[in-house]
Coordinates of C-alpha atoms and ligand atoms in Angstrom, one line a residue:
X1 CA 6.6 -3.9 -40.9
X2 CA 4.1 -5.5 -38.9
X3 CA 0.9 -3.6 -37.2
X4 CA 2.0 -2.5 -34.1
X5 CA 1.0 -0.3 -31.2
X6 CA 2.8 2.3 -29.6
X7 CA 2.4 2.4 -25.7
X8 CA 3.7 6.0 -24.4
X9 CA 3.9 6.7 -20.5
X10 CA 4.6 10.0 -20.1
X11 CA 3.2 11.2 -23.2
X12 CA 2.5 15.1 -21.7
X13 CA 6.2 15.1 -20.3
X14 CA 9.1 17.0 -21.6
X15 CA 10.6 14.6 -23.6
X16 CA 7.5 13.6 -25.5
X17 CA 7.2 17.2 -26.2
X18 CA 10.9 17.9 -27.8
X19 CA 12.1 14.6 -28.8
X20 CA 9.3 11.5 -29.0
X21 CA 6.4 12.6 -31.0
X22 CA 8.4 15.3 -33.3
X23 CA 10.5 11.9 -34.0
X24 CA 7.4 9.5 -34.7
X25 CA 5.8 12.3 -36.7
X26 CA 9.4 12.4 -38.6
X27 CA 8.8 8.7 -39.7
X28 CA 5.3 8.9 -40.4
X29 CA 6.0 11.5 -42.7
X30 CA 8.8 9.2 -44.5
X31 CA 6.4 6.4 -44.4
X32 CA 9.1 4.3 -42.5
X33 CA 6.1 3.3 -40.0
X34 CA 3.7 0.1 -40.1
X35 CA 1.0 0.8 -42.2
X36 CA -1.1 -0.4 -39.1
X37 CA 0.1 1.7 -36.1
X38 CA -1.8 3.2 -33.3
X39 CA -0.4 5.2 -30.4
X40 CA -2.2 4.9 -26.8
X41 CA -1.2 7.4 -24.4
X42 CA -1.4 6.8 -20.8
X43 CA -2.7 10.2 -19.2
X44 CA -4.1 10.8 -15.8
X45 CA -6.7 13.3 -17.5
X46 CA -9.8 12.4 -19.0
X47 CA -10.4 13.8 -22.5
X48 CA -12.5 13.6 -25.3
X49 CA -10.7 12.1 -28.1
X50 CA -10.6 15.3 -30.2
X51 CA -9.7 17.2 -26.9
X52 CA -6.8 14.5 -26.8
X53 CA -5.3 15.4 -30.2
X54 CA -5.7 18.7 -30.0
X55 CA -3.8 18.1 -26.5
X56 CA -1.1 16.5 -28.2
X57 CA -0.8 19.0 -31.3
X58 CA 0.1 21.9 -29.5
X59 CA 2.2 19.8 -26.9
X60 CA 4.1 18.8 -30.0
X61 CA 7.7 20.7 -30.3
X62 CA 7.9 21.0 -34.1
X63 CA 8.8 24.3 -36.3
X64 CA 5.9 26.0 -38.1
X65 CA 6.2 24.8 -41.7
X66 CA 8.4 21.4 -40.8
X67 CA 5.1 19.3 -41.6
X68 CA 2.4 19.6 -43.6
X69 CA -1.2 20.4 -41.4
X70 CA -2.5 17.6 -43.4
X71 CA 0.1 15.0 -42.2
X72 CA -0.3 16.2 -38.9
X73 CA -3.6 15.7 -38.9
X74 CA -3.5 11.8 -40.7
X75 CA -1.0 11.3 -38.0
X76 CA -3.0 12.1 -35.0
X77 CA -5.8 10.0 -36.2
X78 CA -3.5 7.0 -34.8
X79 CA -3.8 8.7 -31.4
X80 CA -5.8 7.8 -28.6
X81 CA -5.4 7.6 -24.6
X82 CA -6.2 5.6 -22.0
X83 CA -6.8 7.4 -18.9
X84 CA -5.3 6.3 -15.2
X85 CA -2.6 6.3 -12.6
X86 CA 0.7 4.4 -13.8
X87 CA 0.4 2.2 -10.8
X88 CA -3.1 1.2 -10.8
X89 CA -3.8 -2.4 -11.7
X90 CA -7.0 -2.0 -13.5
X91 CA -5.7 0.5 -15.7
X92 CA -3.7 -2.1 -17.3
X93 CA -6.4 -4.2 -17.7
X94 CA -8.5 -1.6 -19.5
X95 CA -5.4 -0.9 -21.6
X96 CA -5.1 -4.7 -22.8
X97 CA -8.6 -4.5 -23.3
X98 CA -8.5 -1.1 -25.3
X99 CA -5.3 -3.5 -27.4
X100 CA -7.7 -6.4 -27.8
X101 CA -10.3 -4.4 -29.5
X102 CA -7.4 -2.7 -32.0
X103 CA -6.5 -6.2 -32.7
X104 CA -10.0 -7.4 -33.4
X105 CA -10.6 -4.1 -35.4
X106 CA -7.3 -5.6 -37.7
X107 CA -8.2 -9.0 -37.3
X108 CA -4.7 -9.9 -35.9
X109 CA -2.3 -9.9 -33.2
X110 CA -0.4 -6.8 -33.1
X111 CA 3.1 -6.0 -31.7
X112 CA 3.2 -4.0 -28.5
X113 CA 6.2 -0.7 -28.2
X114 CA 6.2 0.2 -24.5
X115 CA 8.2 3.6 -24.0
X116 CA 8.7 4.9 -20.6
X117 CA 9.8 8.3 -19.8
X118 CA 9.0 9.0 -16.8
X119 CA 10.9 9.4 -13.5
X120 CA 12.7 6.1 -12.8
X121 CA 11.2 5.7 -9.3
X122 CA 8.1 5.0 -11.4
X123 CA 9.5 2.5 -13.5
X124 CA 9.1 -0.7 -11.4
X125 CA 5.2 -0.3 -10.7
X126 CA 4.9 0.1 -14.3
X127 CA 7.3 -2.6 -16.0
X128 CA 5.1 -5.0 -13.0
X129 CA 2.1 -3.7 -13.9
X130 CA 2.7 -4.7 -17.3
X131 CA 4.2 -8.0 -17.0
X132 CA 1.1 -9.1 -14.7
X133 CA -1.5 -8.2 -17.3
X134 CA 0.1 -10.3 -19.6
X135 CA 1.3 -7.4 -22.1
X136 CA 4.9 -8.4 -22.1
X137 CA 4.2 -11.8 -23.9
X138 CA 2.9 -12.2 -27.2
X139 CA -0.2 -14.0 -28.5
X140 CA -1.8 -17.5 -28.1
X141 CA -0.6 -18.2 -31.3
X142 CA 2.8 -17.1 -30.7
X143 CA 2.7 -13.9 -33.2
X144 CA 2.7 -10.3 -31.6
X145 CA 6.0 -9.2 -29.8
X146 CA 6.3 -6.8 -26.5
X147 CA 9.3 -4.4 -26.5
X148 CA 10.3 -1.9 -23.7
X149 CA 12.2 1.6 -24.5
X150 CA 13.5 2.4 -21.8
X151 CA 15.2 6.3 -21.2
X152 CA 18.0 6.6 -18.8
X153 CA 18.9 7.4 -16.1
X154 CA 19.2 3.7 -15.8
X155 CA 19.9 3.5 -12.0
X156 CA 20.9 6.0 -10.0
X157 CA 24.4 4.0 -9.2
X158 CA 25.7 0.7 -9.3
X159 CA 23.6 -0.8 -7.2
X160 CA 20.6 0.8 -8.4
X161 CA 20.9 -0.1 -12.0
X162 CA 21.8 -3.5 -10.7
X163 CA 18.5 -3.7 -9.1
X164 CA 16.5 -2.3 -12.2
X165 CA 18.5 -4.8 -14.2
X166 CA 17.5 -7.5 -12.0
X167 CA 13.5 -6.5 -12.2
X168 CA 13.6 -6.4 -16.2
X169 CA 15.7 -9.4 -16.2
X170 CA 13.1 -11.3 -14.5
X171 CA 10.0 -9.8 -16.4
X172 CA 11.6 -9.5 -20.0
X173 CA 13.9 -11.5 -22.4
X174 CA 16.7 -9.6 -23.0
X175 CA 15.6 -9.2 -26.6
X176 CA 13.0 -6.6 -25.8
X177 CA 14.7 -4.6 -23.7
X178 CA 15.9 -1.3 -25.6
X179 CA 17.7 1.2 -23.1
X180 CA 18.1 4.3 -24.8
X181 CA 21.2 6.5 -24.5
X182 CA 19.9 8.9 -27.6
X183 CA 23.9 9.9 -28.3
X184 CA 24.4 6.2 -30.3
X185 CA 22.3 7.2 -32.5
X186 CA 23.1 10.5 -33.6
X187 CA 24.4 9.8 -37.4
X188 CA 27.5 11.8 -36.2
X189 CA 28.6 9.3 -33.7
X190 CA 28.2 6.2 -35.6
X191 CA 30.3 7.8 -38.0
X192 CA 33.2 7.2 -35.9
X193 CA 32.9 3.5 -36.3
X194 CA 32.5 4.0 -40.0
X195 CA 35.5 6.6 -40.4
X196 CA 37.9 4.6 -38.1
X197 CA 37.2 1.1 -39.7
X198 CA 36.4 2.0 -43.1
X199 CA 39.5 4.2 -44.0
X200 CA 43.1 2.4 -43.2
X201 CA 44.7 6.3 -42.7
X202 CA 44.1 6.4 -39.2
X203 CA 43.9 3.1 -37.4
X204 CA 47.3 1.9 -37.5
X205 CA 47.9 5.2 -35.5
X206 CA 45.1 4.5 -33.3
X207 CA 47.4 3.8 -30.6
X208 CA 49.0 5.2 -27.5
X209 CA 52.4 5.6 -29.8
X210 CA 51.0 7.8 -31.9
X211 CA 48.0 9.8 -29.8
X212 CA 49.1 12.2 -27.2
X213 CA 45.6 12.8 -25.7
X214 CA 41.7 12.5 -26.0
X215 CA 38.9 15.5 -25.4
X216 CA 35.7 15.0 -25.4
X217 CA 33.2 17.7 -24.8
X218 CA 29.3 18.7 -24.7
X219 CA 28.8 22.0 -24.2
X220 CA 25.3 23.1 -24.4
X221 CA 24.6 27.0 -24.2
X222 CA 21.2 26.2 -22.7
X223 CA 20.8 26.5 -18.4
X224 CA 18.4 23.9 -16.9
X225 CA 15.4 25.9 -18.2
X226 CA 11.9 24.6 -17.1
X227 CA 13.9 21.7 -16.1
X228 CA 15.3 22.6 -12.4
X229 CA 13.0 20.0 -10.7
X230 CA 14.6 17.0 -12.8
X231 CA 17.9 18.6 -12.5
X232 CA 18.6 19.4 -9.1
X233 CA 20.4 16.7 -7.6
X234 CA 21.0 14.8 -10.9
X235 CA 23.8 17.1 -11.9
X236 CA 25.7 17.1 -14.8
X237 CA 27.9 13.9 -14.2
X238 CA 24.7 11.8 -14.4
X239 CA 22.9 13.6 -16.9
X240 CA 25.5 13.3 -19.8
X241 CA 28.4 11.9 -18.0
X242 CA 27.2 7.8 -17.2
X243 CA 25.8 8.0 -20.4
X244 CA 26.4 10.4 -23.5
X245 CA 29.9 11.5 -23.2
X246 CA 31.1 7.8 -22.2
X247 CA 29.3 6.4 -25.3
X248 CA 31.3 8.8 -27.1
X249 CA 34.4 7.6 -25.0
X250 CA 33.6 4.0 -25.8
X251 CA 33.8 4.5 -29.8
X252 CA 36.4 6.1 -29.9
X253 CA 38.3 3.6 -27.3
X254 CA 37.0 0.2 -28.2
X255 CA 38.8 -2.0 -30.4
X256 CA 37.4 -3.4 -33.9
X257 CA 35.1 -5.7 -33.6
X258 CA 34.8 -9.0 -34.8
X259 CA 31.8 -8.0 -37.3
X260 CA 29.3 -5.5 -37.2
X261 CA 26.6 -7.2 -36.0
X262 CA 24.9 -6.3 -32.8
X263 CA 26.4 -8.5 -30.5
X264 CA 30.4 -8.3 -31.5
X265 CA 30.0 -3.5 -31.4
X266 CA 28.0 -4.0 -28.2
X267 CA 30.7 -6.2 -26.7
X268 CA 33.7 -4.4 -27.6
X269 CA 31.7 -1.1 -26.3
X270 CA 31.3 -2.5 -23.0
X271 CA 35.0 -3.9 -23.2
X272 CA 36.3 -0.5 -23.8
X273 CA 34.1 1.2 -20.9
X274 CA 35.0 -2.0 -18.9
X275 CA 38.5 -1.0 -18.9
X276 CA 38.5 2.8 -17.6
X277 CA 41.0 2.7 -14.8
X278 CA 39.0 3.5 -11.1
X279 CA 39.3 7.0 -9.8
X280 CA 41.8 6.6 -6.7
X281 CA 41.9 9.0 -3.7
X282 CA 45.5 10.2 -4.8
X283 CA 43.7 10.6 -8.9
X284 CA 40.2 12.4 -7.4
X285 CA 41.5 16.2 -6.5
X286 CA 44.1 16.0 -9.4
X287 CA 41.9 14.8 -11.9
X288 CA 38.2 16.2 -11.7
X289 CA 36.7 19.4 -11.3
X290 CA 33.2 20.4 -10.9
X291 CA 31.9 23.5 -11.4
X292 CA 28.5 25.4 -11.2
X293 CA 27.2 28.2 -13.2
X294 CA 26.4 31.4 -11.1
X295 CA 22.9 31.8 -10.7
X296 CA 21.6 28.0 -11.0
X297 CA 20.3 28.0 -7.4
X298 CA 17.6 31.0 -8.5
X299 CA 16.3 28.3 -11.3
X300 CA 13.0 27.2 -11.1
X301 CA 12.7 24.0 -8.8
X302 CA 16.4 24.0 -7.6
X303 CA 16.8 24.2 -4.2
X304 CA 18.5 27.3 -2.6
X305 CA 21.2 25.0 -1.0
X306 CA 21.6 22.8 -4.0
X307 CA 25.9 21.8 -4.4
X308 CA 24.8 20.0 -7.6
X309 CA 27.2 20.5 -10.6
X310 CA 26.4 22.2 -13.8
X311 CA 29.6 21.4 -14.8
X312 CA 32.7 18.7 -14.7
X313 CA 35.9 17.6 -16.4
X314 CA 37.7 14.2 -15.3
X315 CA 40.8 13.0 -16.6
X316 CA 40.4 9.2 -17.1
X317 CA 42.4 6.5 -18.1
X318 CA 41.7 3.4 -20.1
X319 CA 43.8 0.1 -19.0
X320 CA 45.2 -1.4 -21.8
X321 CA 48.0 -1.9 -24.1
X322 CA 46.5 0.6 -26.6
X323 CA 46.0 3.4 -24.3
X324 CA 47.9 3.0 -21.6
X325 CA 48.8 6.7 -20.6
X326 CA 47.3 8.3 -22.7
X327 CA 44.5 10.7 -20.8
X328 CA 40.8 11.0 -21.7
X329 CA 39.3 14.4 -20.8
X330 CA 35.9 14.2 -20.7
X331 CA 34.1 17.6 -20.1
X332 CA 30.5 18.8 -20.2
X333 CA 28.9 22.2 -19.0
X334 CA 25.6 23.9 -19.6
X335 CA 25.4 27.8 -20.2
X336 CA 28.2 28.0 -21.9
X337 CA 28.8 30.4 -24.7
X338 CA 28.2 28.4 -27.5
X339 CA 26.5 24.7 -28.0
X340 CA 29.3 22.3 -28.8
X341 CA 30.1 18.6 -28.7
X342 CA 32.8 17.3 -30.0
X343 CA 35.9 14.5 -29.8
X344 CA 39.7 16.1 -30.4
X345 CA 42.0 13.2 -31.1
X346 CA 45.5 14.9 -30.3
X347 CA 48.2 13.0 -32.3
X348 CA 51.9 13.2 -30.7
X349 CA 54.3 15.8 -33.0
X350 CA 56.3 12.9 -34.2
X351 CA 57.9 16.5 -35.8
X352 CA 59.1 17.7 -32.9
X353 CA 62.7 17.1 -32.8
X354 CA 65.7 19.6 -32.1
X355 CA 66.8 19.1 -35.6
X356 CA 63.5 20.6 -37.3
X357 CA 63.5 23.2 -33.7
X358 CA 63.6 25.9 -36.7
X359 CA 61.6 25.0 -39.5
X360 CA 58.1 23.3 -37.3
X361 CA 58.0 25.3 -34.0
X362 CA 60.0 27.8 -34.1
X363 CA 59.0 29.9 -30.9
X364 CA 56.5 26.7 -30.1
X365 CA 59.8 24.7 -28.3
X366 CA 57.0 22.1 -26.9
X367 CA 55.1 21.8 -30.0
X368 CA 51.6 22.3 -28.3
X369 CA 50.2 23.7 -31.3
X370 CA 52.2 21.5 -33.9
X371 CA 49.9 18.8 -32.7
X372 CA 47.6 17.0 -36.1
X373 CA 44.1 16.7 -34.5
X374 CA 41.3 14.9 -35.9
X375 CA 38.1 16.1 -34.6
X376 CA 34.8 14.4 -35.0
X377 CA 32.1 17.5 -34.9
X378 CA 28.8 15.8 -33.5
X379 CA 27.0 19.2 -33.3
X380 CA 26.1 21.5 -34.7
X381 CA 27.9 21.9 -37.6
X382 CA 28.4 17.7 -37.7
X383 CA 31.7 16.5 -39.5
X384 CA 35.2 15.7 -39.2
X385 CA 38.3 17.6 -40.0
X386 CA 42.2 17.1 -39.2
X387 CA 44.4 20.0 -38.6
X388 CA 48.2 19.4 -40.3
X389 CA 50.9 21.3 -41.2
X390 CA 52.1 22.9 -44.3
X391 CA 55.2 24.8 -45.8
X392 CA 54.5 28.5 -46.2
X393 CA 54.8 30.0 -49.2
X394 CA 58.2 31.7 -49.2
X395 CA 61.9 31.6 -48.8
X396 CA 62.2 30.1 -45.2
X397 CA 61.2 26.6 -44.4
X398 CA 58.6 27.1 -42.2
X399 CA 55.3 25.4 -41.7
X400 CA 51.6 26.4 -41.1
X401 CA 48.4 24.8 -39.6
X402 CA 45.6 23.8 -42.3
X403 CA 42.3 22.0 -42.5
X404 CA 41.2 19.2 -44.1
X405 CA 37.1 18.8 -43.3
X406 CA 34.0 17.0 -44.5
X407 CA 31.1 18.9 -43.2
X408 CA 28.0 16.8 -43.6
X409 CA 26.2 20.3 -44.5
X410 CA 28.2 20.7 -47.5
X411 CA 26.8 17.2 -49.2
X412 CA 23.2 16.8 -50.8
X413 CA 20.5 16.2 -48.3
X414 CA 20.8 12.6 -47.4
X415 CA 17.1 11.1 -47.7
X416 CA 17.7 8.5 -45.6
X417 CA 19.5 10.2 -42.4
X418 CA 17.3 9.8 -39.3
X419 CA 17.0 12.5 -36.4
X420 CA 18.2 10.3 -33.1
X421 CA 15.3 9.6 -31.9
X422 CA 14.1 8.9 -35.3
X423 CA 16.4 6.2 -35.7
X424 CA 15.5 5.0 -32.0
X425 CA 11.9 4.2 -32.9
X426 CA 12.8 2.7 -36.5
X427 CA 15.3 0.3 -34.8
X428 CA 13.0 -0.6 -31.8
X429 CA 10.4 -1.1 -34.6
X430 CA 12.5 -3.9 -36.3
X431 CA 14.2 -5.5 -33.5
X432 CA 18.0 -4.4 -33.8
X433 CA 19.4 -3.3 -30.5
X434 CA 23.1 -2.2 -32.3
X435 CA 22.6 1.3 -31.1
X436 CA 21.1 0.7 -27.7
X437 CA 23.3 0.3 -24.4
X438 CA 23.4 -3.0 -23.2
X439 CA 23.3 -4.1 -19.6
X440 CA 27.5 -4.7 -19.6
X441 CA 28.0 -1.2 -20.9
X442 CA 25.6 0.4 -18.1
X443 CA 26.9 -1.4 -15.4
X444 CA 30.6 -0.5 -16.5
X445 CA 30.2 3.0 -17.0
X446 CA 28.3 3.2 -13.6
X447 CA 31.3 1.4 -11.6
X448 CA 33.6 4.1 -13.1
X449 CA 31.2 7.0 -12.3
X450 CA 29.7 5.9 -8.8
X451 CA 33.1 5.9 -7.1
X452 CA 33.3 9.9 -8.1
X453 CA 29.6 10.3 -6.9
X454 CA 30.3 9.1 -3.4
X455 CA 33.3 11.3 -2.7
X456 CA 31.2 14.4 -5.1
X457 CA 31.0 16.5 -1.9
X458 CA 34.8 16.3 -1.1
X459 CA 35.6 18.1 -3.8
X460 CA 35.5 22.4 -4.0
X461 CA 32.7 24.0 -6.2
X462 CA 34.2 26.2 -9.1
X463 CA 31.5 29.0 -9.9
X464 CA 31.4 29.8 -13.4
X465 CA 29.5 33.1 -14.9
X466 CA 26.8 31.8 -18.1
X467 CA 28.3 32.2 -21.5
X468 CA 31.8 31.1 -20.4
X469 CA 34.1 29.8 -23.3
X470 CA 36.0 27.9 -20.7
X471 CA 36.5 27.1 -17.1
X472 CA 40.4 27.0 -16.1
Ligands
BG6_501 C1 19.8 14.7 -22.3 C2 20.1 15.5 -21.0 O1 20.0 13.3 -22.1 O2 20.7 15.1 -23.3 C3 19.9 17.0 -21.3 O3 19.1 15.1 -20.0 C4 20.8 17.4 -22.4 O4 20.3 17.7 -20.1 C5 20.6 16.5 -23.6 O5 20.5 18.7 -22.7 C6 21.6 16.8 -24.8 O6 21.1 16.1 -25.9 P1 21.3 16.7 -27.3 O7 20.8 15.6 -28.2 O8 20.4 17.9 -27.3 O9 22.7 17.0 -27.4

């Protein structure tokens, strides 16, 4: 890899904290960094640059004993900080000056990783910012790229995102944009392209014929925690919805794609998400329901009054030959009882037939539970496991529910596997967008969700006490 410099806005925030710098540090440690990297931070405070390091240490979310102290401390040495205000022009000019002297110091042009996460309504005085110092192209001699990670939300709407679009689009090549949506690159989720194309068992059932329904769920035990102010009035439907659980909903949707290079997954993602049928005003009572967990207006930085949602399920449907009628639940809720995320693929009971009434469901006339169900387990616990049916030992012919399961826990430790964000960085590092949302994905997830935000208040609030299992 070549040397390359790490630009973080929003290096004391949240994310940083949990998910950025634990991640960096992750590949450091595997040596799966340029041997030359640096990492500025952009901080309004002014520090030494030991006070800066030590800033970062403890700011840095990672388990006693995960790293060596002596890694830590090799790593930090890449660390230093440029001080000023995200929209003030000369900062930018003292940061290409502080890149100039790095590249002096290694006596060439060095690429340039831009990560922003910080709230998006700071996003277009920094993205012009950066484009009118001249840090978005490369060297004189043509050597040195610019990237831009960018974390969602990516717009607020349709129009919203379409406006962001529209800035990047005229400041960057479309080649170093990298909008994260951290879910693509958990190794559990781009399992399901592996499992569904790489085995023949399931895909020729893979179709509306054969599947009876589709649940998808994120349940996270966690409330908003110290994260009320960010929360309120983002709800859950934005959060995870526009983003996470419809990635999910696109892998599992899409067809195969021509190869699996970047462009053809990309495409057929976005063809998948393009084809979730509108909400209707006969569709919007029927098939959503948002909920709020009892208690969430007493969180730090929420609002007395707030009606955001903690919690939804909507039924959706995908328009297509493949899927036609066959529903997609998609469900996510914080404070529930237990952390959960995971995809149920229902299969019809092909079984169920008055002439085996007896032997496969018995006082089950409807076959509800004689349903085989592949579930994809993307945490914890990651893995995949189908539920079918056996004869039970003895004189009557009837059948019982087992498990088949691979749970990635139960192989060797994998070398290679990368945390998300991990794999984020790495694949902004060389270039390959594969597990980043492109702008046709963005904008067709948002034109299925902003229809539901506008009529949002129409619809009743279900409370729901913390540690539910399940909201009726
Ligand atoms: C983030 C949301 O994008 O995803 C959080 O903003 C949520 O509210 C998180 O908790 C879930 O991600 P993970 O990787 O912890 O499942």
């Amino acid at each position: 890899m070549e040397p390359t410099i790490f630009i973080i806005f929003g290096i004391t925030g949240d994310l940083a904290s949990r998910k950025l710098l634990p991640a960096l540090l992750g590949l450091y440690v595997k040596k799966m960094l340029p041997k030359r990297f640096a990492v500025i931070g952009i901080t309004r405070r002014s520090f030494t640059r030991e006070e800066f390091r030590e800033s970062i240490r403890s700011h840095m979310n990672i388990k006693q004993g995960q790293f060596k102290e002596e890694d830590v401390k090799h790593f930090l040495d890449h660390f230093s900080y440029e001080q000023g205000m995200f929209d003030d022009q000369k900062m930018y000019v003292s940061l290409a000056a502080s890149i100039k002297a790095i590249d002096d110091r290694w006596g060439q042009c060095s690429n340039k990783l831009f990560h922003l996460s910080v709230p998006p309504t700071l996003y277009e005085g920094i993205l012009t910012n950066v484009a009118q110092s001249e840090l978005n192209k490369p060297c004189a001699d043509g050597t040195g790229w610019t990237r831009i990670l960018i974390e969602k939300p990516f717009g607020n709407d349709t129009n919203t995102a379409q406006s962001l679009d529209k800035l990047l689009g005229k400041l960057f090549d479309e080649e170093q944009i990298f909008r994260i949506d951290h879910y693509l690159a958990k190794e559990s989720l781009q399992n399901i392209l592996a499992f569904r194309f790489a085995n023949n068992m399931f895909e020729p059932l893979w179709h509306r014929q054969y599947i009876d329904k589709v649940h998808i769920k994120l349940f996270e035990k966690v409330t908003v925690e110290n994260r009320g102010q960010f929360y309120d009035g983002v709800g859950a439907l934005k959060d995870v919805g526009q983003n996470h659980i419809l990635a999910m909903l696109a892998l599992i949707a899409m067809d195969e794609p021509k190869s699996f290079e970047v462009n053809d997954i990309r495409r057929e993602r976005a063809k998948a998400l393009s084809k979730l049928i509108p909400i209707t005003p006969r569709t919007f009572e029927k098939h959503i329901v948002r909920g709020q967990y009892d208690g969430y207006i007493s969180e730090l930085g929420v609002r007395p009054e707030s009606t955001t949602e903690t919690y939804f399920r909507i039924e959706a449907h995908v328009k297509s030959p493949r899927w036609k009628g066959v529903p997609f639940y998609l469900e996510s809720g914080k404070a529930f009882a237990e952390a959960r995320t995971e995809i149920d693929v229902y299969f019809k009971s092909t079984s169920c037939k008055p002439a085996n009434a007896k032997a496969f469901h018995g006082d089950d006339p409807k076959c509800i539970e004689k349903q085989n169900v592949l579930t994809f387990r993307i945490q914890p616990d990651e893995g995949i496991k189908v539920r079918f049916f056996v004869k039970k030992p003895g004189v009557t012919l009837i059948t019982e529910p087992k498990v088949l399961k691979f749970r990635y826990a139960d192989t060797l430790a994998h070398p290679e596997a990368l945390g998300d964000y991990e794999r984020l960085i790495h694949d902004a590092f060389v270039g390959d967008q594969t597990l980043f949302a492109s702008t046709d994905e963005i904008m067709a997830s948002w034109k299925f969700v902003t229809p539901i935000l506008e009529k949002w208040g129409d619809l009743p609030m279900k409370k729901y006490k913390k540690g539910t299992v399940e909201i009726e």
